[in-house]
Coordinates of N, CA and C in Angstrom, one line a residue:
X902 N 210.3 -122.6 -47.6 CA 209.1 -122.3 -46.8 C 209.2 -123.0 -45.4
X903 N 209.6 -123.9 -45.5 CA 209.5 -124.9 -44.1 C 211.0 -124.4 -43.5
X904 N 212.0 -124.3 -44.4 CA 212.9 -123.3 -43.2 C 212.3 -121.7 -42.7
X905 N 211.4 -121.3 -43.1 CA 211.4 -120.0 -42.7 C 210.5 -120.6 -41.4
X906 N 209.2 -121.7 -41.4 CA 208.6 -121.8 -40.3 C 209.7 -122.3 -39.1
X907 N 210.9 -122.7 -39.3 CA 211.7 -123.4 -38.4 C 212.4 -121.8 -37.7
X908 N 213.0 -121.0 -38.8 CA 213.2 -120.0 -37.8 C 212.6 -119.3 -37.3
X909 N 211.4 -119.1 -37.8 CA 210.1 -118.2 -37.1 C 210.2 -118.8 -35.3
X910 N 209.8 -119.9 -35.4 CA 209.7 -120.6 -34.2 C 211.1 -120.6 -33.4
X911 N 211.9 -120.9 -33.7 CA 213.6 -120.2 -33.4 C 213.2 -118.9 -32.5
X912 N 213.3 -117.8 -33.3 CA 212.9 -116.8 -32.7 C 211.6 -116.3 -31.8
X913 N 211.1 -116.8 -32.3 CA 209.8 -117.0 -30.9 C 210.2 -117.4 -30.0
X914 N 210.8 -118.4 -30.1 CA 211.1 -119.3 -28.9 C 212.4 -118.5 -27.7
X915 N 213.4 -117.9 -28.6 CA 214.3 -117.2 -28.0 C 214.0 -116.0 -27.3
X916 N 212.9 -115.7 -27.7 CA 212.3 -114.5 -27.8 C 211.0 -114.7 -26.7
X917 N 210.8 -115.5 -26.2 CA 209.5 -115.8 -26.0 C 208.5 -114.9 -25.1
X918 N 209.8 -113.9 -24.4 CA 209.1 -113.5 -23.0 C 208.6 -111.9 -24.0
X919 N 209.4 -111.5 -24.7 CA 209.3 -110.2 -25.1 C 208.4 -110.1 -26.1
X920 N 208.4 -111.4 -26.7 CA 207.2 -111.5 -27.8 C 206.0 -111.7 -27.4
X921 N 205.3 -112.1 -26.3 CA 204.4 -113.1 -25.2 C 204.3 -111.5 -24.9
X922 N 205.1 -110.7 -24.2 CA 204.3 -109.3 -24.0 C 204.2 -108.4 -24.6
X923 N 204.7 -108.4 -25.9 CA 204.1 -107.6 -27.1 C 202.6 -108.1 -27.6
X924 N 202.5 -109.2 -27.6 CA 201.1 -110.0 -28.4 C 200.3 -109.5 -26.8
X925 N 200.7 -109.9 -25.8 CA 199.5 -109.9 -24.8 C 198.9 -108.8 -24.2
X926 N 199.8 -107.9 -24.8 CA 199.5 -105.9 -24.9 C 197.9 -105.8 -25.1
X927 N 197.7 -106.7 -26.7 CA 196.9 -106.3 -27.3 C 195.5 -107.5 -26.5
X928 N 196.4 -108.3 -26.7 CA 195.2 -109.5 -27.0 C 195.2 -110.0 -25.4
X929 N 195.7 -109.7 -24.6 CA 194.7 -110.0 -23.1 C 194.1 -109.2 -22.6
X930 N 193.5 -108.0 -23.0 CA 192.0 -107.1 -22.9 C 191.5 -107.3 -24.0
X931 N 191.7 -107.5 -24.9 CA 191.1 -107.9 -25.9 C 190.3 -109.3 -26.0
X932 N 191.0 -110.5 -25.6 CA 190.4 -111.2 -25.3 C 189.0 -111.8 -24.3
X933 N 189.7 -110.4 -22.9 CA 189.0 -110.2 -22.0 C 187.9 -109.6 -21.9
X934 N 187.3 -108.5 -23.1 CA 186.9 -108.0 -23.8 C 185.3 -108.8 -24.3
X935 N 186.1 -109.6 -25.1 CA 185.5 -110.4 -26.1 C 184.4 -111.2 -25.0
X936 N 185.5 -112.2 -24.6 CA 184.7 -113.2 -23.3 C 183.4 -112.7 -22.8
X937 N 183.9 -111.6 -22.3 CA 182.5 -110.7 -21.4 C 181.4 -110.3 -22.2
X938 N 181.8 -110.2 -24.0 CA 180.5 -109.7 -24.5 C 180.2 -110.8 -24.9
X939 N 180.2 -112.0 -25.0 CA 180.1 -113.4 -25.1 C 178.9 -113.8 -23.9
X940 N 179.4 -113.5 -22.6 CA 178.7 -114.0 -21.6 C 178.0 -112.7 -21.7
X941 N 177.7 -112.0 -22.0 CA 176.4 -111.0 -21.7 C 175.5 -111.0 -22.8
X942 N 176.4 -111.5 -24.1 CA 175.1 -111.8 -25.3 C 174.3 -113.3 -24.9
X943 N 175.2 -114.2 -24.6 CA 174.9 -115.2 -25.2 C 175.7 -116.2 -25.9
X944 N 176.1 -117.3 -25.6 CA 176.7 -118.0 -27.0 C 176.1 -117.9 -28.3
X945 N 174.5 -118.1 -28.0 CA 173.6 -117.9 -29.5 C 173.5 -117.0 -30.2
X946 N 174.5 -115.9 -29.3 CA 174.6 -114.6 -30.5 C 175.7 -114.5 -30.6
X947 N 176.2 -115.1 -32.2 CA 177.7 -115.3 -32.6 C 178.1 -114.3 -32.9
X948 N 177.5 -113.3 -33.6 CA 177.3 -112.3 -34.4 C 178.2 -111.4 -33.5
X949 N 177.4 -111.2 -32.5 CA 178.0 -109.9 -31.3 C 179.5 -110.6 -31.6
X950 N 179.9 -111.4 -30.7 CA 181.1 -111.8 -30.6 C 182.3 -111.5 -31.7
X951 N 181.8 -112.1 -32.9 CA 182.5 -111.9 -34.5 C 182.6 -110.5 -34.7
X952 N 181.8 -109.8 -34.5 CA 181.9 -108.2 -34.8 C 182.7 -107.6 -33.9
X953 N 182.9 -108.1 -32.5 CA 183.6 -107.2 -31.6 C 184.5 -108.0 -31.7
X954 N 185.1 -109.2 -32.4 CA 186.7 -109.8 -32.6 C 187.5 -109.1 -33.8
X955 N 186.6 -108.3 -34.7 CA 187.1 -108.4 -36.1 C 187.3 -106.7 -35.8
X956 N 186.4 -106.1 -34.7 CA 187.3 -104.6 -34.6 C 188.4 -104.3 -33.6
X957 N 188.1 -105.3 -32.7 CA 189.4 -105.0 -31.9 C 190.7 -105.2 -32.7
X958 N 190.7 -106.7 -33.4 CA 191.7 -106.8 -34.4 C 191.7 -105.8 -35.6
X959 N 191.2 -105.0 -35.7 CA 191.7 -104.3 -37.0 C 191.9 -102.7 -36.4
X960 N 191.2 -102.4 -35.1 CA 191.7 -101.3 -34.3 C 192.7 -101.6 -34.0
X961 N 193.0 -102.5 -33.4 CA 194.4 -102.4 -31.9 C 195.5 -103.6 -32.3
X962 N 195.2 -104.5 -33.5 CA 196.1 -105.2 -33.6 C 197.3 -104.4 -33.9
X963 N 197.4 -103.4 -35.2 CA 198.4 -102.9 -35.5 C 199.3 -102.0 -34.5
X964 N 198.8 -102.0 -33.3 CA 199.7 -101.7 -32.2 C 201.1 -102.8 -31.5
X965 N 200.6 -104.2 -31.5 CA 201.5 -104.9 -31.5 C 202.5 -105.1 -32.7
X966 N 201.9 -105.5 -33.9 CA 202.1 -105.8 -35.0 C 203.4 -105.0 -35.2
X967 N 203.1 -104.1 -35.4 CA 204.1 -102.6 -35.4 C 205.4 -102.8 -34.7
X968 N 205.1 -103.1 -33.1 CA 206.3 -103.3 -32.0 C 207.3 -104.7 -32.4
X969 N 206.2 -105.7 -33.0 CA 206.2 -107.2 -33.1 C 207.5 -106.9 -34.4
X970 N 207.4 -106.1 -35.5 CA 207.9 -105.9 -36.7 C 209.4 -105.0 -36.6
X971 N 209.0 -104.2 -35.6 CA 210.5 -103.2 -34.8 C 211.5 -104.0 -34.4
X972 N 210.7 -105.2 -33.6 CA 211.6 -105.9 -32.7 C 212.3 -106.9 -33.5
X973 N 211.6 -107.4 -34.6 CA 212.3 -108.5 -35.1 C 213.2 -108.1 -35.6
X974 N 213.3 -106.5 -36.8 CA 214.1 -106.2 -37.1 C 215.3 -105.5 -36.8
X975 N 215.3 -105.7 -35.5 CA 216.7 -105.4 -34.3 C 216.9 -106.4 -33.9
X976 N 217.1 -107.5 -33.3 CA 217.1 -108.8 -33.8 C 217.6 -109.2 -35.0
X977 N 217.5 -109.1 -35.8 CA 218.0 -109.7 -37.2 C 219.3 -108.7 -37.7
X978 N 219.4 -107.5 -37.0 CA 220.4 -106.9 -37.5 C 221.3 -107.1 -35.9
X979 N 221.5 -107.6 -35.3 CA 221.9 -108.2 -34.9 C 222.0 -107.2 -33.0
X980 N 221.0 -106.3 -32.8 CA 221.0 -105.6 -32.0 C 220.0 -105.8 -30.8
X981 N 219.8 -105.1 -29.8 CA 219.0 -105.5 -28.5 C 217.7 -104.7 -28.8
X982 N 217.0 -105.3 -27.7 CA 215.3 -104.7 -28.1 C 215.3 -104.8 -26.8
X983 N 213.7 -103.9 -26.6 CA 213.4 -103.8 -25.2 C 211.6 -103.8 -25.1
X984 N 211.1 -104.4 -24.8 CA 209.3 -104.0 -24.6 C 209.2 -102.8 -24.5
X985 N 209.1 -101.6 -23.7 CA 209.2 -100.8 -23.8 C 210.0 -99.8 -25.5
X986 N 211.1 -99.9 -25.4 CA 211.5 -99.7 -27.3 C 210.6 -100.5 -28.3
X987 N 209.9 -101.5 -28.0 CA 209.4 -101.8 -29.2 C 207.9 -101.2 -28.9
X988 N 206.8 -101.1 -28.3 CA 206.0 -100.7 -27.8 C 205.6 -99.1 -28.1
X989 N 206.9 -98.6 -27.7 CA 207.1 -97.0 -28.6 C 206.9 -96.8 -29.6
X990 N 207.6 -97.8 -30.2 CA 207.2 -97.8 -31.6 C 206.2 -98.4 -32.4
X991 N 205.4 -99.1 -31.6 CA 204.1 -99.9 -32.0 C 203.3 -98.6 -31.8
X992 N 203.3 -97.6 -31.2 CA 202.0 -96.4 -30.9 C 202.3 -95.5 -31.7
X993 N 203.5 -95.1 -31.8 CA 203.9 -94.2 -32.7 C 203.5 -94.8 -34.1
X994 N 203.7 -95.6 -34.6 CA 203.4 -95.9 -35.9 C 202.1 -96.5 -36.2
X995 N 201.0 -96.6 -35.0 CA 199.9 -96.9 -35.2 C 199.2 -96.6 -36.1
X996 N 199.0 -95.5 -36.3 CA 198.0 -94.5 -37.1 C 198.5 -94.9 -39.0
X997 N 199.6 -95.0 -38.8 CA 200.3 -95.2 -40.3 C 199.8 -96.4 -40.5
X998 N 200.2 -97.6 -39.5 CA 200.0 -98.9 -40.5 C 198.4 -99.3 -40.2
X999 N 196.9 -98.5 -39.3 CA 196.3 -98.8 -39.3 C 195.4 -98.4 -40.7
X1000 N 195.5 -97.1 -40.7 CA 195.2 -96.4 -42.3 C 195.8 -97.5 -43.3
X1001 N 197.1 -97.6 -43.6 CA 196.8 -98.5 -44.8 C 196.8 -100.1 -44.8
X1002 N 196.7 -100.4 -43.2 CA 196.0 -102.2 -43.7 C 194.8 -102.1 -43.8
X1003 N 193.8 -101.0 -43.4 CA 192.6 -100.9 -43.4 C 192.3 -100.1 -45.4
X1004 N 193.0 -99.5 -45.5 CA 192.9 -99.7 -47.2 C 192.9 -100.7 -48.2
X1005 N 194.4 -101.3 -47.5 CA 193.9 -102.4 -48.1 C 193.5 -103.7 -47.8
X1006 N 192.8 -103.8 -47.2 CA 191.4 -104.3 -46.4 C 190.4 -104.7 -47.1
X1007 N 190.1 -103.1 -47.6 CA 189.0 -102.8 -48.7 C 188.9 -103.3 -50.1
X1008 N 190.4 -102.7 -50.6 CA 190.5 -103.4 -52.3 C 190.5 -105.4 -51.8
X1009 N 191.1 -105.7 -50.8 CA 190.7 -106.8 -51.1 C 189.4 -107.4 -50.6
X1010 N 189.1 -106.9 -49.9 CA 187.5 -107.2 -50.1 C 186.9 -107.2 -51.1
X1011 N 186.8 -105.9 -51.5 CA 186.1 -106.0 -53.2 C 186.5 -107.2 -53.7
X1012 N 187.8 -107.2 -54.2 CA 188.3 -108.5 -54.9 C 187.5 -109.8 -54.8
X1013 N 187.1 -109.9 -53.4 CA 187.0 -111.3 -52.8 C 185.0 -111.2 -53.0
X1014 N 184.4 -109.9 -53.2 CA 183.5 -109.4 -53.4 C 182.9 -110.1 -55.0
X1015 N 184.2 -109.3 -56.1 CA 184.1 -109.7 -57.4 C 184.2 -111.3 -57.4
X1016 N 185.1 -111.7 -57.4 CA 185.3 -112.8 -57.4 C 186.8 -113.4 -56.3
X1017 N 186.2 -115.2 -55.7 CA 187.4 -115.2 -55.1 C 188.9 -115.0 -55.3
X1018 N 189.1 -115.7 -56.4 CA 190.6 -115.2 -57.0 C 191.4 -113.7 -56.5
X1019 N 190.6 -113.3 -57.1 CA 191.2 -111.6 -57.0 C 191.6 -111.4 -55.9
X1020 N 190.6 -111.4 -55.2 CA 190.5 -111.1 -53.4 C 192.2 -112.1 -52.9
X1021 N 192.1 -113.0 -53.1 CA 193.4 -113.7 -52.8 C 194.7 -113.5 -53.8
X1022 N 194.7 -112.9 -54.6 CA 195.8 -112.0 -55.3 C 196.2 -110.9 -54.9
X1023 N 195.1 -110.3 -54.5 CA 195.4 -108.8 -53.6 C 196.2 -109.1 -52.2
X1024 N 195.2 -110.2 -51.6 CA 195.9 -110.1 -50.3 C 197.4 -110.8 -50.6
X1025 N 197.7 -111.6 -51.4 CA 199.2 -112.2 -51.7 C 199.9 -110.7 -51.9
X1026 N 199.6 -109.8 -52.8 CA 200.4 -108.5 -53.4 C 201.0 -107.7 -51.8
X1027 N 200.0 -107.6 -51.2 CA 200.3 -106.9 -49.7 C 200.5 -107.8 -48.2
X1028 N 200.9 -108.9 -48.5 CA 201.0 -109.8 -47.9 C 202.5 -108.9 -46.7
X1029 N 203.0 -108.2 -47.5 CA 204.3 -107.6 -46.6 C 204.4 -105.8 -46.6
X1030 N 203.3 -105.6 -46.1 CA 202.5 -104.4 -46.3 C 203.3 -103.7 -44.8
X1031 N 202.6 -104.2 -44.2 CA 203.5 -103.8 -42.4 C 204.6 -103.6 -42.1
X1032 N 205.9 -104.7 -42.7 CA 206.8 -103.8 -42.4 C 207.5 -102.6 -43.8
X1033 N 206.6 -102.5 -45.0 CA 206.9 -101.8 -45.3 C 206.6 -100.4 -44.6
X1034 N 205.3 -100.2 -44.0 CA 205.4 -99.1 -42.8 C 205.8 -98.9 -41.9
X1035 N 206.4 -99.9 -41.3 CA 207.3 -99.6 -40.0 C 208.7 -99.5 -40.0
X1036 N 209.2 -100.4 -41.1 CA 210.3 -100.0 -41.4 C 211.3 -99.1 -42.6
X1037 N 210.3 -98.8 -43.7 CA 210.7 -97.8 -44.7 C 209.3 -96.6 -44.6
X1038 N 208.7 -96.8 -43.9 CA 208.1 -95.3 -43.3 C 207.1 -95.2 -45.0
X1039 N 206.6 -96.2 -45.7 CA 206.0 -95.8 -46.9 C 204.1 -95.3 -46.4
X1040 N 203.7 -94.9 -47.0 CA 202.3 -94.4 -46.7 C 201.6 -95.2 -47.1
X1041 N 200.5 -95.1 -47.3 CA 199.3 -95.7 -47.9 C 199.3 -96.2 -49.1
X1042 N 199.4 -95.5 -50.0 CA 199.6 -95.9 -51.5 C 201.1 -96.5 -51.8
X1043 N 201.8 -96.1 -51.1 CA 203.2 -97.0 -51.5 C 203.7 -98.3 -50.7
X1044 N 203.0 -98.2 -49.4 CA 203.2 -99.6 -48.5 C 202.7 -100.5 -49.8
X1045 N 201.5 -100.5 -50.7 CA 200.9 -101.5 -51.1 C 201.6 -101.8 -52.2
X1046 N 202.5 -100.6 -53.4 CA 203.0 -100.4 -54.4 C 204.6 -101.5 -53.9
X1047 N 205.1 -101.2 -52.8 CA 206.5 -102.0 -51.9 C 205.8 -103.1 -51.9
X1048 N 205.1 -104.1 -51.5 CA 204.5 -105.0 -51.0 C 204.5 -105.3 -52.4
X1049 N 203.6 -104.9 -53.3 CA 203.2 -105.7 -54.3 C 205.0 -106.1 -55.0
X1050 N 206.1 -105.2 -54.7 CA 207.5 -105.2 -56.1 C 208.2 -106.5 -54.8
X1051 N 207.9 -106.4 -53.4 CA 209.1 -107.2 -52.7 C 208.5 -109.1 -52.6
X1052 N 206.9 -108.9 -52.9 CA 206.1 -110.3 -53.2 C 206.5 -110.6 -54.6
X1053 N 207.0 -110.5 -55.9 CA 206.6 -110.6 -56.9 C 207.7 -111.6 -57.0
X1054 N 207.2 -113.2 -57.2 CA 208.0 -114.2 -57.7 C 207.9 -115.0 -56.5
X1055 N 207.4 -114.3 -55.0 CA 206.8 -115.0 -54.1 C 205.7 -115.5 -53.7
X1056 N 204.9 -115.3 -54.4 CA 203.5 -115.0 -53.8 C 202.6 -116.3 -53.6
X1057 N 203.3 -117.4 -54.6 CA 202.7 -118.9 -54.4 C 203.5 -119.6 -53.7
X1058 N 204.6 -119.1 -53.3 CA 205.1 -120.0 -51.8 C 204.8 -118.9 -50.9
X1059 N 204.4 -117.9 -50.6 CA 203.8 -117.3 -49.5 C 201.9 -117.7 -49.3
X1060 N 201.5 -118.2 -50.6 CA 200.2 -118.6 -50.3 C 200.1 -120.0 -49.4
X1061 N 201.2 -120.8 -50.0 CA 201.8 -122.2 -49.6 C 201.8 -121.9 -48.3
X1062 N 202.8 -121.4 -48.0 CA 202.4 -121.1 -46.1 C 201.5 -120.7 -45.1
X1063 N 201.0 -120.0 -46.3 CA 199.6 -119.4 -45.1 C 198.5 -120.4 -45.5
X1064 N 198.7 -121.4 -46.4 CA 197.6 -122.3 -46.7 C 198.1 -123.3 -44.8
X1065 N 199.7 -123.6 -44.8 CA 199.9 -124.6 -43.8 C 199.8 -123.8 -42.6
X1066 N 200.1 -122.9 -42.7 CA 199.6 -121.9 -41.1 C 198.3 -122.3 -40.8
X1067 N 197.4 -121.9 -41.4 CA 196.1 -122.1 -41.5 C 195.5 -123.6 -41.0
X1068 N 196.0 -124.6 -42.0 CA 195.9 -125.9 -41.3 C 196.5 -126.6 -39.5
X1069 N 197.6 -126.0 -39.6 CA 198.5 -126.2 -38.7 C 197.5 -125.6 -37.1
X1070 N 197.0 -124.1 -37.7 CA 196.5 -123.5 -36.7 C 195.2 -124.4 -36.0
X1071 N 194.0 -124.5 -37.1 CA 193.2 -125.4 -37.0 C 193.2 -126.5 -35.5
X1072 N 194.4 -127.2 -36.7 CA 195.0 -128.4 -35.6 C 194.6 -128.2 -34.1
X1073 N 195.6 -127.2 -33.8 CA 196.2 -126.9 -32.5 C 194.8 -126.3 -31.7
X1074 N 193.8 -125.5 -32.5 CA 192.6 -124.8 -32.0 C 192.2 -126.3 -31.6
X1075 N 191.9 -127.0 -32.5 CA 191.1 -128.6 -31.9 C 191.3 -128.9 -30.6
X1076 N 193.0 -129.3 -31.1 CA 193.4 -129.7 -29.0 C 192.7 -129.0 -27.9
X1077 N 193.3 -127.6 -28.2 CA 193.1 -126.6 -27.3 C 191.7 -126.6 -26.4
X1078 N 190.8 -126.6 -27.6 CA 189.7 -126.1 -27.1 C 188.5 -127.6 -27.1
X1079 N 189.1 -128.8 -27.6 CA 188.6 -130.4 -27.5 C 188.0 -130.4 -26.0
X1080 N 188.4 -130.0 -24.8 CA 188.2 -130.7 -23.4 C 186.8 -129.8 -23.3
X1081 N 186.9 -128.9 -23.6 CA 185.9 -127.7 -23.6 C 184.4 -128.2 -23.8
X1082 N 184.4 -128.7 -25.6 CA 183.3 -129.5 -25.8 C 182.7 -130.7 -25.6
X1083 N 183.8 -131.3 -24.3 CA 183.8 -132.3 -24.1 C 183.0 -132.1 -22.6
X1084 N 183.2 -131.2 -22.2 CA 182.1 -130.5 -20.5 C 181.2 -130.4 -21.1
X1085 N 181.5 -129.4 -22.0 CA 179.5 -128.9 -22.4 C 178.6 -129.9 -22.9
X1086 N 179.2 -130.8 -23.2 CA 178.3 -132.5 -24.2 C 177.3 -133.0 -22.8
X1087 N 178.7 -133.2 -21.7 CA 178.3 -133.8 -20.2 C 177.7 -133.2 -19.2
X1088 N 177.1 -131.7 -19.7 CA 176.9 -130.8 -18.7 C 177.1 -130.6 -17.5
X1089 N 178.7 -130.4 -17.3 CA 179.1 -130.3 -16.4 C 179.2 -128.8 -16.1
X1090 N 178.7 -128.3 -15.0 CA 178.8 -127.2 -14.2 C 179.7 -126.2 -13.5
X1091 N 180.4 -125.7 -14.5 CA 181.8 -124.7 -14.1 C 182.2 -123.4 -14.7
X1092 N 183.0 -123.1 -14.0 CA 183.1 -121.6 -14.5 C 184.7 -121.3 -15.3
X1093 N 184.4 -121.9 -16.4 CA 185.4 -122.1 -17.3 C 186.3 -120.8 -18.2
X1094 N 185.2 -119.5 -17.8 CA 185.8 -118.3 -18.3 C 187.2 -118.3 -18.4
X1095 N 187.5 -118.1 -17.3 CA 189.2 -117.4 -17.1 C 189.9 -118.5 -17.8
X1096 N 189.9 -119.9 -17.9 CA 190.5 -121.0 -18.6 C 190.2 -120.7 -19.9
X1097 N 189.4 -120.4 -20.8 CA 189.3 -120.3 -21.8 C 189.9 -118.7 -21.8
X1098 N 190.1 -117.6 -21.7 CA 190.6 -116.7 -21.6 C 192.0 -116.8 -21.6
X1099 N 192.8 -117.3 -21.3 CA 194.2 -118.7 -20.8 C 194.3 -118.7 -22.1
X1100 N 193.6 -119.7 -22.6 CA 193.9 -119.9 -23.7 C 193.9 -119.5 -24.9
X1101 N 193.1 -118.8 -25.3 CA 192.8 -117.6 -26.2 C 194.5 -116.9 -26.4
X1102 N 194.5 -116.1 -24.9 CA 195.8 -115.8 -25.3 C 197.0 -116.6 -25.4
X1103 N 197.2 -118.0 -25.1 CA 197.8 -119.0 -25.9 C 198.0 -119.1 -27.3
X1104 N 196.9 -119.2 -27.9 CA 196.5 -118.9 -29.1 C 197.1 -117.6 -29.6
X1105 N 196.9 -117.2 -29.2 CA 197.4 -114.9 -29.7 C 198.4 -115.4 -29.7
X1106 N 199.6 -116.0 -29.5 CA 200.7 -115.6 -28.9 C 201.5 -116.6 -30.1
X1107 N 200.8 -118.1 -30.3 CA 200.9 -119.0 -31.3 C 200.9 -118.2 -32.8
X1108 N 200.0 -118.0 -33.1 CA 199.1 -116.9 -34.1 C 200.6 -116.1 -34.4
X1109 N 201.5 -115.5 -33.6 CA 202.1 -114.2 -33.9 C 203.0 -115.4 -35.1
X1110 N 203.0 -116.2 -35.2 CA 204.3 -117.2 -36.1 C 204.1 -116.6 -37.5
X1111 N 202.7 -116.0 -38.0 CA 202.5 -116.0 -39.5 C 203.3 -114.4 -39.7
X1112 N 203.1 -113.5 -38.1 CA 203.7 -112.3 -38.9 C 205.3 -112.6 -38.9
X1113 N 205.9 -113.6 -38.0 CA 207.1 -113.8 -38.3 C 207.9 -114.2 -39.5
X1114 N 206.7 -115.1 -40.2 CA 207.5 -115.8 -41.4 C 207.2 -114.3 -42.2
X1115 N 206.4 -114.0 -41.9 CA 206.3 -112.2 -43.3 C 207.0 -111.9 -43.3
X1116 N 207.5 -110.9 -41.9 CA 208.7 -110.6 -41.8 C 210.2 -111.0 -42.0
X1117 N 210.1 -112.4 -42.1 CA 211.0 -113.3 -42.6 C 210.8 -113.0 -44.5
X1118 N 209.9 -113.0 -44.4 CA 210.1 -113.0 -46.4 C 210.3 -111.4 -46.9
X1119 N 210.0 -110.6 -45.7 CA 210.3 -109.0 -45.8 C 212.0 -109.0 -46.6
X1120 N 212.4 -109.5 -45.2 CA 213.8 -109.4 -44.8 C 214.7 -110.1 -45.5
X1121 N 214.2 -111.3 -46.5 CA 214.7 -112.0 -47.7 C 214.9 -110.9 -48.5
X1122 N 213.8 -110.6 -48.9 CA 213.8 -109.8 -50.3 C 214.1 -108.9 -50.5
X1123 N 214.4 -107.8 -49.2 CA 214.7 -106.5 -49.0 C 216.4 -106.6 -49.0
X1124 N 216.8 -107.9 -48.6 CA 218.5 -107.9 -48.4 C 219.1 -108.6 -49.8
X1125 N 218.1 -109.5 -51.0 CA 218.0 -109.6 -52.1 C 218.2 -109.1 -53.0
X1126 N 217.2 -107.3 -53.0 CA 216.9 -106.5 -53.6 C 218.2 -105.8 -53.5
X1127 N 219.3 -105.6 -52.4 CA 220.1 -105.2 -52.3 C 221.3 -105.5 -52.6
X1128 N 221.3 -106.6 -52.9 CA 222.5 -107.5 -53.3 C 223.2 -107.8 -52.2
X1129 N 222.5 -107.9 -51.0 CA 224.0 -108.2 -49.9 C 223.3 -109.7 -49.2
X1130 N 224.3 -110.0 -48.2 CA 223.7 -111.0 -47.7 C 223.2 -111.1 -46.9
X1131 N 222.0 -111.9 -46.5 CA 221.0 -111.9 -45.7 C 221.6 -112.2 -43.8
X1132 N 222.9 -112.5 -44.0 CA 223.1 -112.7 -42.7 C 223.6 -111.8 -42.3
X1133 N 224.6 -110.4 -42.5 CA 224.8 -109.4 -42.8 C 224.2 -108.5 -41.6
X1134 N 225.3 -108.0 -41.0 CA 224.7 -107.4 -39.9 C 224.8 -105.8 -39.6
X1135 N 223.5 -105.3 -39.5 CA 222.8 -103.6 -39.8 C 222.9 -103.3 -41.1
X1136 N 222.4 -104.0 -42.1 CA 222.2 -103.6 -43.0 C 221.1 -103.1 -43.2
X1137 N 219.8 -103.1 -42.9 CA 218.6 -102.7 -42.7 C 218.3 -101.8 -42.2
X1138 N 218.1 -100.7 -42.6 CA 218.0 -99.6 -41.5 C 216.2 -99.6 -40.4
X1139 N 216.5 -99.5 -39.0 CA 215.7 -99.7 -38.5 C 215.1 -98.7 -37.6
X1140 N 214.5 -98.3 -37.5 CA 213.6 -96.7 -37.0 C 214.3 -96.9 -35.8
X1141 N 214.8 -95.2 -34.9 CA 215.2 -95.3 -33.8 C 213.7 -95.3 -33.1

């Protein structure tokens, strides 16, 4: 688990300008987006805010996500990528991976509805849902059927990481956004928009580490399932 977070970050890092504008496709009008219906609600209407974070993310994320998922896996098979080539492929396959993370969305909500367990058993099953769409072209019903056979024997060291993503993230949100509530305490008088907008998409861009380790556990299991070796170069077939 902790080697997959080391190469995640590896490749981010090597990656940094191509992945920084795949994520900031989405999430710097989105961001920009957000801010403005913030300052026109109000901070004391969280509500607005939360509602227009949770559709833009489930509209327009899977536009990066998609490119984000193209790209790694040219990359890993040992080929060149381009913003543009990946980007193509984030629109083009929109519609596919938005239909079924938004299905299964649902069953795990219910889950989480019935009781919590479930809800977090569902999301572990489909935890590698995305690039079963982008890269083996599966639909709706079978992205989740792929996901549930390429998770099975992983699913409590994939919980394990998204438990320390999660914490890890926290963290870093404190730093980030600590000076912040440290003006507003002293009422100090500034126009802090665009800096907090900065950082948000700092954040987006941090944030992209959890679809990399997925993808990292895609690309275990799929080269596993195959019997060959994971270092093994174009074995994967990757959408033109």
């Amino acid at each position: 688990m902790i080697n997959k977070f080391g190469e995640a970050f590896s490749l981010l890092w090597d990656h940094i300008w191509l992945f920084t504008a795949i994520v900031l496709t989405v999430a710097l009008p989105g961001n920009v987006i957000i801010k403005l219906i913030t300052l026109s609600a109000g901070e004391a209407n969280f509500m607005a805010t939360l509602y227009a974070s949770i559709w833009i993310e489930v509209i327009f994320a899977p536009l990066y996500i998609g490119a984000l998922i193209y790209a790694l896996a040219r990359i890993k098979s040992g080929k060149t990528v381009t913003y543009r080539e990946a980007m193509t492929v984030g629109v083009r396959k929109w519609f596919a991976l938005f239909a079924a993370r938004f299905i299964a969305s649902i069953f795990i909500g219910l889950g989480f509805l019935l009781l919590v367990v479930p809800g977090i058993m569902l999301a572990l099953r489909y935890a590698l849902l995305d690039p079963a769409v982008i890269l083996e072209d599966k639909g709706i019903s079978e992205s989740r059927a792929r996901s549930t056979a390429l998770t099975a024997g992983r699913r409590w060291e994939i919980f394990g990481m998204a438990l320390l993503f999660f914490l890890g993230l926290v963290l870093v949100s404190f730093l980030f956004y600590f000076p912040f509530g440290v003006i507003e305490a002293l009422e100090i008088s500034a126009n802090l928009a665009p800096v907090e907008i900065i950082l948000d998409c700092l954040i987006s861009v941090v944030t992209v580490i959890i679809q990399i380790v997925l993808f990292l556990y895609y690309w275990e299991a799929v080269h596993k399932e195959k019997g060959t070796n994971i270092s093994a170069q174009g074995e994967q077939q990757v959408p033109a």
